[in-house]
């Protein structure tokens, strides 16, 4: 007999997992703890989700998308390329990794133990890269736009995001973030770094 899925149970699982991931991190949150917090059985969780990673993605994807959308809206207030780049890079490498008790690190923890390429959240990464590519390209001078148009720059930015998330979780925010953002901005714009 096929078990009918109830939206309120799925929501309770997501809500419980959200709180536990924020408090304990992905690695130290168990399916049993999620079930207990959601007032359901561990076996019942698997009716709604294939894995703990699937639960994390149900929490993480809207969390990250909301931040990227807010960042895009905020960054568009700045028309000057240098300022906009600094706003975008600092947000992705410093502010978002620091948000909500280093919540961004949960995905890094999860991906560190993934055994299947199929489990990777590629659509989320591509969506984020697309948003950031658009925001950056809108501000870049025509002669520098080629650096960002193909999406490789945004991919590099998001690969670094993971590293900053790990660093932030282990050691706190990087004390060199302003210098790193300054350097990256100068490289993207083809300028000498300010002394």
JSON list of C-alpha atoms in Angstrom, two decimals:
[
{"chain": "A", "resi": 1, "resn": "UNK", "atom": "CA", "xyz": [0.00, 0.00, 0.00]},
{"chain": "A", "resi": 2, "resn": "UNK", "atom": "CA", "xyz": [1.34, 3.41, -0.99]},
{"chain": "A", "resi": 3, "resn": "UNK", "atom": "CA", "xyz": [1.51, 5.86, 1.87]},
{"chain": "A", "resi": 4, "resn": "UNK", "atom": "CA", "xyz": [-0.18, 9.18, 1.17]},
{"chain": "A", "resi": 5, "resn": "UNK", "atom": "CA", "xyz": [2.13, 12.13, 1.70]},
{"chain": "A", "resi": 6, "resn": "UNK", "atom": "CA", "xyz": [0.81, 14.84, 3.98]},
{"chain": "A", "resi": 7, "resn": "UNK", "atom": "CA", "xyz": [2.08, 18.37, 3.38]},
{"chain": "A", "resi": 8, "resn": "UNK", "atom": "CA", "xyz": [2.03, 19.15, 7.10]},
{"chain": "A", "resi": 9, "resn": "UNK", "atom": "CA", "xyz": [4.37, 16.23, 7.89]},
{"chain": "A", "resi": 10, "resn": "UNK", "atom": "CA", "xyz": [6.76, 17.27, 5.13]},
{"chain": "A", "resi": 11, "resn": "UNK", "atom": "CA", "xyz": [6.69, 20.84, 6.48]},
{"chain": "A", "resi": 12, "resn": "UNK", "atom": "CA", "xyz": [7.33, 19.59, 10.03]},
{"chain": "A", "resi": 13, "resn": "UNK", "atom": "CA", "xyz": [10.34, 17.59, 8.82]},
{"chain": "A", "resi": 14, "resn": "UNK", "atom": "CA", "xyz": [11.75, 20.61, 6.99]},
{"chain": "A", "resi": 15, "resn": "UNK", "atom": "CA", "xyz": [11.12, 22.91, 9.95]},
{"chain": "A", "resi": 16, "resn": "UNK", "atom": "CA", "xyz": [12.74, 20.47, 12.39]},
{"chain": "A", "resi": 17, "resn": "UNK", "atom": "CA", "xyz": [15.74, 19.94, 10.13]},
{"chain": "A", "resi": 18, "resn": "UNK", "atom": "CA", "xyz": [16.13, 23.67, 9.58]},
{"chain": "A", "resi": 19, "resn": "UNK", "atom": "CA", "xyz": [16.44, 24.31, 13.31]},
{"chain": "A", "resi": 20, "resn": "UNK", "atom": "CA", "xyz": [18.79, 21.39, 13.87]},
{"chain": "A", "resi": 21, "resn": "UNK", "atom": "CA", "xyz": [21.04, 22.21, 10.91]},
{"chain": "A", "resi": 22, "resn": "UNK", "atom": "CA", "xyz": [21.33, 25.81, 12.12]},
{"chain": "A", "resi": 23, "resn": "UNK", "atom": "CA", "xyz": [22.09, 24.73, 15.68]},
{"chain": "A", "resi": 24, "resn": "UNK", "atom": "CA", "xyz": [24.25, 21.63, 15.17]},
{"chain": "A", "resi": 25, "resn": "UNK", "atom": "CA", "xyz": [25.35, 21.68, 11.54]},
{"chain": "A", "resi": 26, "resn": "UNK", "atom": "CA", "xyz": [24.71, 19.02, 8.93]},
{"chain": "A", "resi": 27, "resn": "UNK", "atom": "CA", "xyz": [27.34, 16.58, 10.19]},
{"chain": "A", "resi": 28, "resn": "UNK", "atom": "CA", "xyz": [25.97, 16.52, 13.74]},
{"chain": "A", "resi": 29, "resn": "UNK", "atom": "CA", "xyz": [22.29, 16.37, 12.84]},
{"chain": "A", "resi": 30, "resn": "UNK", "atom": "CA", "xyz": [20.90, 12.85, 12.65]},
{"chain": "A", "resi": 31, "resn": "UNK", "atom": "CA", "xyz": [17.81, 11.58, 10.91]},
{"chain": "A", "resi": 32, "resn": "UNK", "atom": "CA", "xyz": [16.61, 10.32, 14.32]},
{"chain": "A", "resi": 33, "resn": "UNK", "atom": "CA", "xyz": [16.93, 13.81, 15.79]},
{"chain": "A", "resi": 34, "resn": "UNK", "atom": "CA", "xyz": [15.03, 15.29, 12.84]},
{"chain": "A", "resi": 35, "resn": "UNK", "atom": "CA", "xyz": [12.28, 12.68, 13.24]},
{"chain": "A", "resi": 36, "resn": "UNK", "atom": "CA", "xyz": [12.05, 13.27, 17.00]},
{"chain": "A", "resi": 37, "resn": "UNK", "atom": "CA", "xyz": [11.84, 17.05, 16.52]},
{"chain": "A", "resi": 38, "resn": "UNK", "atom": "CA", "xyz": [9.20, 16.62, 13.78]},
{"chain": "A", "resi": 39, "resn": "UNK", "atom": "CA", "xyz": [7.15, 14.18, 15.89]},
{"chain": "A", "resi": 40, "resn": "UNK", "atom": "CA", "xyz": [7.43, 11.41, 13.32]},
{"chain": "A", "resi": 41, "resn": "UNK", "atom": "CA", "xyz": [9.44, 8.22, 12.89]},
{"chain": "A", "resi": 42, "resn": "UNK", "atom": "CA", "xyz": [12.81, 8.00, 11.13]},
{"chain": "A", "resi": 43, "resn": "UNK", "atom": "CA", "xyz": [11.25, 5.54, 8.67]},
{"chain": "A", "resi": 44, "resn": "UNK", "atom": "CA", "xyz": [8.50, 8.04, 7.88]},
{"chain": "A", "resi": 45, "resn": "UNK", "atom": "CA", "xyz": [11.07, 10.65, 6.88]},
{"chain": "A", "resi": 46, "resn": "UNK", "atom": "CA", "xyz": [12.09, 8.42, 3.97]},
{"chain": "A", "resi": 47, "resn": "UNK", "atom": "CA", "xyz": [8.55, 8.58, 2.62]},
{"chain": "A", "resi": 48, "resn": "UNK", "atom": "CA", "xyz": [9.14, 12.29, 2.06]},
{"chain": "A", "resi": 49, "resn": "UNK", "atom": "CA", "xyz": [12.88, 12.50, 1.39]},
{"chain": "A", "resi": 50, "resn": "UNK", "atom": "CA", "xyz": [15.43, 10.09, -0.06]},
{"chain": "A", "resi": 51, "resn": "UNK", "atom": "CA", "xyz": [18.26, 11.28, 2.17]},
{"chain": "A", "resi": 52, "resn": "UNK", "atom": "CA", "xyz": [19.44, 13.82, 4.72]},
{"chain": "A", "resi": 53, "resn": "UNK", "atom": "CA", "xyz": [20.97, 15.74, 1.79]},
{"chain": "A", "resi": 54, "resn": "UNK", "atom": "CA", "xyz": [17.52, 16.03, 0.20]},
{"chain": "A", "resi": 55, "resn": "UNK", "atom": "CA", "xyz": [16.18, 17.49, 3.44]},
{"chain": "A", "resi": 56, "resn": "UNK", "atom": "CA", "xyz": [19.08, 19.93, 3.62]},
{"chain": "A", "resi": 57, "resn": "UNK", "atom": "CA", "xyz": [18.45, 21.04, 0.04]},
{"chain": "A", "resi": 58, "resn": "UNK", "atom": "CA", "xyz": [14.79, 21.66, 0.86]},
{"chain": "A", "resi": 59, "resn": "UNK", "atom": "CA", "xyz": [16.01, 24.08, 3.54]},
{"chain": "A", "resi": 60, "resn": "UNK", "atom": "CA", "xyz": [19.17, 25.42, 1.90]},
{"chain": "A", "resi": 61, "resn": "UNK", "atom": "CA", "xyz": [17.89, 26.17, -1.60]},
{"chain": "A", "resi": 62, "resn": "UNK", "atom": "CA", "xyz": [15.25, 28.74, -0.59]},
{"chain": "A", "resi": 63, "resn": "UNK", "atom": "CA", "xyz": [17.67, 30.17, 2.00]},
{"chain": "A", "resi": 64, "resn": "UNK", "atom": "CA", "xyz": [20.43, 30.74, -0.58]},
{"chain": "A", "resi": 65, "resn": "UNK", "atom": "CA", "xyz": [18.08, 31.88, -3.36]},
{"chain": "A", "resi": 66, "resn": "UNK", "atom": "CA", "xyz": [16.56, 34.50, -1.06]},
{"chain": "A", "resi": 67, "resn": "UNK", "atom": "CA", "xyz": [20.01, 35.84, -0.24]},
{"chain": "A", "resi": 68, "resn": "UNK", "atom": "CA", "xyz": [21.11, 35.92, -3.87]},
{"chain": "A", "resi": 69, "resn": "UNK", "atom": "CA", "xyz": [17.89, 37.70, -4.88]},
{"chain": "A", "resi": 70, "resn": "UNK", "atom": "CA", "xyz": [18.37, 40.28, -2.09]},
{"chain": "A", "resi": 71, "resn": "UNK", "atom": "CA", "xyz": [22.01, 40.70, -3.11]},
{"chain": "A", "resi": 72, "resn": "UNK", "atom": "CA", "xyz": [21.08, 41.23, -6.77]},
{"chain": "A", "resi": 73, "resn": "UNK", "atom": "CA", "xyz": [18.50, 43.83, -5.83]},
{"chain": "A", "resi": 74, "resn": "UNK", "atom": "CA", "xyz": [20.91, 45.61, -3.49]},
{"chain": "A", "resi": 75, "resn": "UNK", "atom": "CA", "xyz": [23.85, 45.47, -5.93]},
{"chain": "A", "resi": 76, "resn": "UNK", "atom": "CA", "xyz": [21.76, 46.98, -8.73]},
{"chain": "A", "resi": 77, "resn": "UNK", "atom": "CA", "xyz": [21.58, 50.18, -6.70]},
{"chain": "A", "resi": 78, "resn": "UNK", "atom": "CA", "xyz": [25.25, 50.68, -7.60]},
{"chain": "A", "resi": 79, "resn": "UNK", "atom": "CA", "xyz": [25.88, 51.49, -11.26]},
{"chain": "A", "resi": 80, "resn": "UNK", "atom": "CA", "xyz": [29.63, 51.98, -10.96]},
{"chain": "A", "resi": 81, "resn": "UNK", "atom": "CA", "xyz": [31.39, 48.69, -11.78]},
{"chain": "A", "resi": 82, "resn": "UNK", "atom": "CA", "xyz": [33.99, 48.78, -9.01]},
{"chain": "A", "resi": 83, "resn": "UNK", "atom": "CA", "xyz": [31.45, 49.43, -6.27]},
{"chain": "A", "resi": 84, "resn": "UNK", "atom": "CA", "xyz": [29.02, 46.82, -7.56]},
{"chain": "A", "resi": 85, "resn": "UNK", "atom": "CA", "xyz": [31.75, 44.19, -7.83]},
{"chain": "A", "resi": 86, "resn": "UNK", "atom": "CA", "xyz": [32.88, 44.87, -4.28]},
{"chain": "A", "resi": 87, "resn": "UNK", "atom": "CA", "xyz": [29.31, 44.63, -2.99]},
{"chain": "A", "resi": 88, "resn": "UNK", "atom": "CA", "xyz": [28.74, 41.31, -4.79]},
{"chain": "A", "resi": 89, "resn": "UNK", "atom": "CA", "xyz": [32.06, 39.72, -3.86]},
{"chain": "A", "resi": 90, "resn": "UNK", "atom": "CA", "xyz": [31.94, 40.79, -0.22]},
{"chain": "A", "resi": 91, "resn": "UNK", "atom": "CA", "xyz": [28.41, 39.46, 0.14]},
{"chain": "A", "resi": 92, "resn": "UNK", "atom": "CA", "xyz": [29.21, 36.08, -1.42]},
{"chain": "A", "resi": 93, "resn": "UNK", "atom": "CA", "xyz": [32.55, 35.60, 0.30]},
{"chain": "A", "resi": 94, "resn": "UNK", "atom": "CA", "xyz": [31.85, 37.20, 3.67]},
{"chain": "A", "resi": 95, "resn": "UNK", "atom": "CA", "xyz": [28.25, 38.10, 4.50]},
{"chain": "A", "resi": 96, "resn": "UNK", "atom": "CA", "xyz": [26.37, 35.03, 3.25]},
{"chain": "A", "resi": 97, "resn": "UNK", "atom": "CA", "xyz": [28.90, 32.55, 4.73]},
{"chain": "A", "resi": 98, "resn": "UNK", "atom": "CA", "xyz": [28.50, 34.35, 8.10]},
{"chain": "A", "resi": 99, "resn": "UNK", "atom": "CA", "xyz": [24.68, 34.40, 8.07]},
{"chain": "A", "resi": 100, "resn": "UNK", "atom": "CA", "xyz": [22.65, 32.26, 10.44]},
{"chain": "A", "resi": 101, "resn": "UNK", "atom": "CA", "xyz": [25.44, 30.67, 12.45]},
{"chain": "A", "resi": 102, "resn": "UNK", "atom": "CA", "xyz": [27.47, 29.88, 9.30]},
{"chain": "A", "resi": 103, "resn": "UNK", "atom": "CA", "xyz": [24.52, 28.06, 7.75]},
{"chain": "A", "resi": 104, "resn": "UNK", "atom": "CA", "xyz": [26.26, 28.01, 4.34]},
{"chain": "A", "resi": 105, "resn": "UNK", "atom": "CA", "xyz": [28.77, 25.52, 5.72]},
{"chain": "A", "resi": 106, "resn": "UNK", "atom": "CA", "xyz": [26.01, 22.89, 5.97]},
{"chain": "A", "resi": 107, "resn": "UNK", "atom": "CA", "xyz": [26.07, 22.33, 2.22]},
{"chain": "A", "resi": 108, "resn": "UNK", "atom": "CA", "xyz": [29.86, 21.99, 2.23]},
{"chain": "A", "resi": 109, "resn": "UNK", "atom": "CA", "xyz": [29.60, 19.39, 5.01]},
{"chain": "A", "resi": 110, "resn": "UNK", "atom": "CA", "xyz": [26.93, 17.51, 3.09]},
{"chain": "A", "resi": 111, "resn": "UNK", "atom": "CA", "xyz": [28.80, 17.53, -0.21]},
{"chain": "A", "resi": 112, "resn": "UNK", "atom": "CA", "xyz": [31.96, 16.28, 1.49]},
{"chain": "A", "resi": 113, "resn": "UNK", "atom": "CA", "xyz": [30.26, 12.92, 2.05]},
{"chain": "A", "resi": 114, "resn": "UNK", "atom": "CA", "xyz": [28.15, 12.63, -1.11]},
{"chain": "A", "resi": 115, "resn": "UNK", "atom": "CA", "xyz": [28.83, 9.40, -2.97]},
{"chain": "A", "resi": 116, "resn": "UNK", "atom": "CA", "xyz": [26.79, 10.09, -6.09]},
{"chain": "A", "resi": 117, "resn": "UNK", "atom": "CA", "xyz": [27.20, 12.79, -8.74]},
{"chain": "A", "resi": 118, "resn": "UNK", "atom": "CA", "xyz": [23.42, 12.70, -9.13]},
{"chain": "A", "resi": 119, "resn": "UNK", "atom": "CA", "xyz": [22.99, 14.06, -5.62]},
{"chain": "A", "resi": 120, "resn": "UNK", "atom": "CA", "xyz": [24.82, 17.31, -6.38]},
{"chain": "A", "resi": 121, "resn": "UNK", "atom": "CA", "xyz": [22.61, 20.43, -6.45]},
{"chain": "A", "resi": 122, "resn": "UNK", "atom": "CA", "xyz": [23.80, 21.56, -9.88]},
{"chain": "A", "resi": 123, "resn": "UNK", "atom": "CA", "xyz": [20.61, 23.45, -10.72]},
{"chain": "A", "resi": 124, "resn": "UNK", "atom": "CA", "xyz": [21.00, 25.62, -7.63]},
{"chain": "A", "resi": 125, "resn": "UNK", "atom": "CA", "xyz": [24.63, 26.39, -8.46]},
{"chain": "A", "resi": 126, "resn": "UNK", "atom": "CA", "xyz": [23.77, 27.25, -12.06]},
{"chain": "A", "resi": 127, "resn": "UNK", "atom": "CA", "xyz": [20.87, 29.44, -10.98]},
{"chain": "A", "resi": 128, "resn": "UNK", "atom": "CA", "xyz": [23.12, 31.36, -8.55]},
{"chain": "A", "resi": 129, "resn": "UNK", "atom": "CA", "xyz": [25.85, 31.71, -11.16]},
{"chain": "A", "resi": 130, "resn": "UNK", "atom": "CA", "xyz": [23.34, 33.00, -13.70]},
{"chain": "A", "resi": 131, "resn": "UNK", "atom": "CA", "xyz": [22.02, 35.64, -11.30]},
{"chain": "A", "resi": 132, "resn": "UNK", "atom": "CA", "xyz": [25.50, 36.84, -10.37]},
{"chain": "A", "resi": 133, "resn": "UNK", "atom": "CA", "xyz": [26.70, 36.83, -13.99]},
{"chain": "A", "resi": 134, "resn": "UNK", "atom": "CA", "xyz": [23.80, 39.07, -14.94]},
{"chain": "A", "resi": 135, "resn": "UNK", "atom": "CA", "xyz": [24.39, 41.49, -12.05]},
{"chain": "A", "resi": 136, "resn": "UNK", "atom": "CA", "xyz": [28.11, 41.75, -12.80]},
{"chain": "A", "resi": 137, "resn": "UNK", "atom": "CA", "xyz": [27.74, 42.07, -16.58]},
{"chain": "A", "resi": 138, "resn": "UNK", "atom": "CA", "xyz": [25.21, 44.89, -16.22]},
{"chain": "A", "resi": 139, "resn": "UNK", "atom": "CA", "xyz": [27.85, 47.02, -14.49]},
{"chain": "A", "resi": 140, "resn": "UNK", "atom": "CA", "xyz": [31.03, 46.08, -16.32]},
{"chain": "A", "resi": 141, "resn": "UNK", "atom": "CA", "xyz": [32.35, 48.38, -19.04]},
{"chain": "A", "resi": 142, "resn": "UNK", "atom": "CA", "xyz": [31.85, 46.92, -22.52]},
{"chain": "A", "resi": 143, "resn": "UNK", "atom": "CA", "xyz": [35.56, 46.14, -22.93]},
{"chain": "A", "resi": 144, "resn": "UNK", "atom": "CA", "xyz": [35.57, 44.02, -19.71]},
{"chain": "A", "resi": 145, "resn": "UNK", "atom": "CA", "xyz": [32.20, 42.28, -20.09]},
{"chain": "A", "resi": 146, "resn": "UNK", "atom": "CA", "xyz": [33.75, 39.28, -21.86]},
{"chain": "A", "resi": 147, "resn": "UNK", "atom": "CA", "xyz": [35.33, 38.28, -18.54]},
{"chain": "A", "resi": 148, "resn": "UNK", "atom": "CA", "xyz": [31.94, 37.54, -17.01]},
{"chain": "A", "resi": 149, "resn": "UNK", "atom": "CA", "xyz": [29.57, 36.75, -19.88]},
{"chain": "A", "resi": 150, "resn": "UNK", "atom": "CA", "xyz": [30.32, 33.04, -20.17]},
{"chain": "A", "resi": 151, "resn": "UNK", "atom": "CA", "xyz": [29.57, 32.40, -16.48]},
{"chain": "A", "resi": 152, "resn": "UNK", "atom": "CA", "xyz": [33.06, 31.18, -15.62]},
{"chain": "A", "resi": 153, "resn": "UNK", "atom": "CA", "xyz": [33.73, 34.17, -13.37]},
{"chain": "A", "resi": 154, "resn": "UNK", "atom": "CA", "xyz": [30.57, 33.50, -11.37]},
{"chain": "A", "resi": 155, "resn": "UNK", "atom": "CA", "xyz": [31.56, 29.83, -11.16]},
{"chain": "A", "resi": 156, "resn": "UNK", "atom": "CA", "xyz": [34.93, 30.84, -9.72]},
{"chain": "A", "resi": 157, "resn": "UNK", "atom": "CA", "xyz": [33.20, 33.17, -7.25]},
{"chain": "A", "resi": 158, "resn": "UNK", "atom": "CA", "xyz": [30.96, 30.34, -6.04]},
{"chain": "A", "resi": 159, "resn": "UNK", "atom": "CA", "xyz": [33.78, 27.83, -5.79]},
{"chain": "A", "resi": 160, "resn": "UNK", "atom": "CA", "xyz": [35.56, 30.33, -3.53]},
{"chain": "A", "resi": 161, "resn": "UNK", "atom": "CA", "xyz": [32.29, 30.80, -1.60]},
{"chain": "A", "resi": 162, "resn": "UNK", "atom": "CA", "xyz": [32.56, 27.21, -0.37]},
{"chain": "A", "resi": 163, "resn": "UNK", "atom": "CA", "xyz": [36.08, 27.85, 0.90]},
{"chain": "A", "resi": 164, "resn": "UNK", "atom": "CA", "xyz": [35.05, 31.03, 2.69]},
{"chain": "A", "resi": 165, "resn": "UNK", "atom": "CA", "xyz": [32.09, 29.16, 4.23]},
{"chain": "A", "resi": 166, "resn": "UNK", "atom": "CA", "xyz": [34.41, 26.49, 5.64]},
{"chain": "A", "resi": 167, "resn": "UNK", "atom": "CA", "xyz": [36.90, 29.09, 6.90]},
{"chain": "A", "resi": 168, "resn": "UNK", "atom": "CA", "xyz": [34.13, 31.13, 8.48]},
{"chain": "A", "resi": 169, "resn": "UNK", "atom": "CA", "xyz": [32.76, 28.08, 10.27]},
{"chain": "A", "resi": 170, "resn": "UNK", "atom": "CA", "xyz": [36.18, 27.00, 11.59]},
{"chain": "A", "resi": 171, "resn": "UNK", "atom": "CA", "xyz": [37.92, 30.32, 12.27]},
{"chain": "A", "resi": 172, "resn": "UNK", "atom": "CA", "xyz": [35.38, 33.09, 11.86]},
{"chain": "A", "resi": 173, "resn": "UNK", "atom": "CA", "xyz": [35.32, 35.61, 9.05]},
{"chain": "A", "resi": 174, "resn": "UNK", "atom": "CA", "xyz": [38.54, 36.07, 7.10]},
{"chain": "A", "resi": 175, "resn": "UNK", "atom": "CA", "xyz": [40.54, 39.02, 8.38]},
{"chain": "A", "resi": 176, "resn": "UNK", "atom": "CA", "xyz": [41.78, 39.53, 4.81]},
{"chain": "A", "resi": 177, "resn": "UNK", "atom": "CA", "xyz": [38.40, 39.71, 3.10]},
{"chain": "A", "resi": 178, "resn": "UNK", "atom": "CA", "xyz": [38.68, 43.40, 2.21]},
{"chain": "A", "resi": 179, "resn": "UNK", "atom": "CA", "xyz": [42.08, 42.87, 0.59]},
{"chain": "A", "resi": 180, "resn": "UNK", "atom": "CA", "xyz": [40.84, 39.79, -1.28]},
{"chain": "A", "resi": 181, "resn": "UNK", "atom": "CA", "xyz": [37.78, 41.66, -2.57]},
{"chain": "A", "resi": 182, "resn": "UNK", "atom": "CA", "xyz": [39.99, 44.60, -3.58]},
{"chain": "A", "resi": 183, "resn": "UNK", "atom": "CA", "xyz": [42.37, 42.28, -5.46]},
{"chain": "A", "resi": 184, "resn": "UNK", "atom": "CA", "xyz": [39.59, 40.35, -7.21]},
{"chain": "A", "resi": 185, "resn": "UNK", "atom": "CA", "xyz": [37.88, 43.58, -8.23]},
{"chain": "A", "resi": 186, "resn": "UNK", "atom": "CA", "xyz": [41.11, 44.97, -9.69]},
{"chain": "A", "resi": 187, "resn": "UNK", "atom": "CA", "xyz": [41.75, 41.74, -11.61]},
{"chain": "A", "resi": 188, "resn": "UNK", "atom": "CA", "xyz": [38.24, 41.69, -13.06]},
{"chain": "A", "resi": 189, "resn": "UNK", "atom": "CA", "xyz": [38.47, 45.34, -14.10]},
{"chain": "A", "resi": 190, "resn": "UNK", "atom": "CA", "xyz": [41.99, 44.95, -15.48]},
{"chain": "A", "resi": 191, "resn": "UNK", "atom": "CA", "xyz": [43.40, 47.56, -13.12]},
{"chain": "A", "resi": 192, "resn": "UNK", "atom": "CA", "xyz": [46.35, 47.72, -10.81]},
{"chain": "A", "resi": 193, "resn": "UNK", "atom": "CA", "xyz": [45.45, 46.93, -7.25]},
{"chain": "A", "resi": 194, "resn": "UNK", "atom": "CA", "xyz": [45.22, 50.02, -5.04]},
{"chain": "A", "resi": 195, "resn": "UNK", "atom": "CA", "xyz": [48.28, 50.35, -2.83]}
]
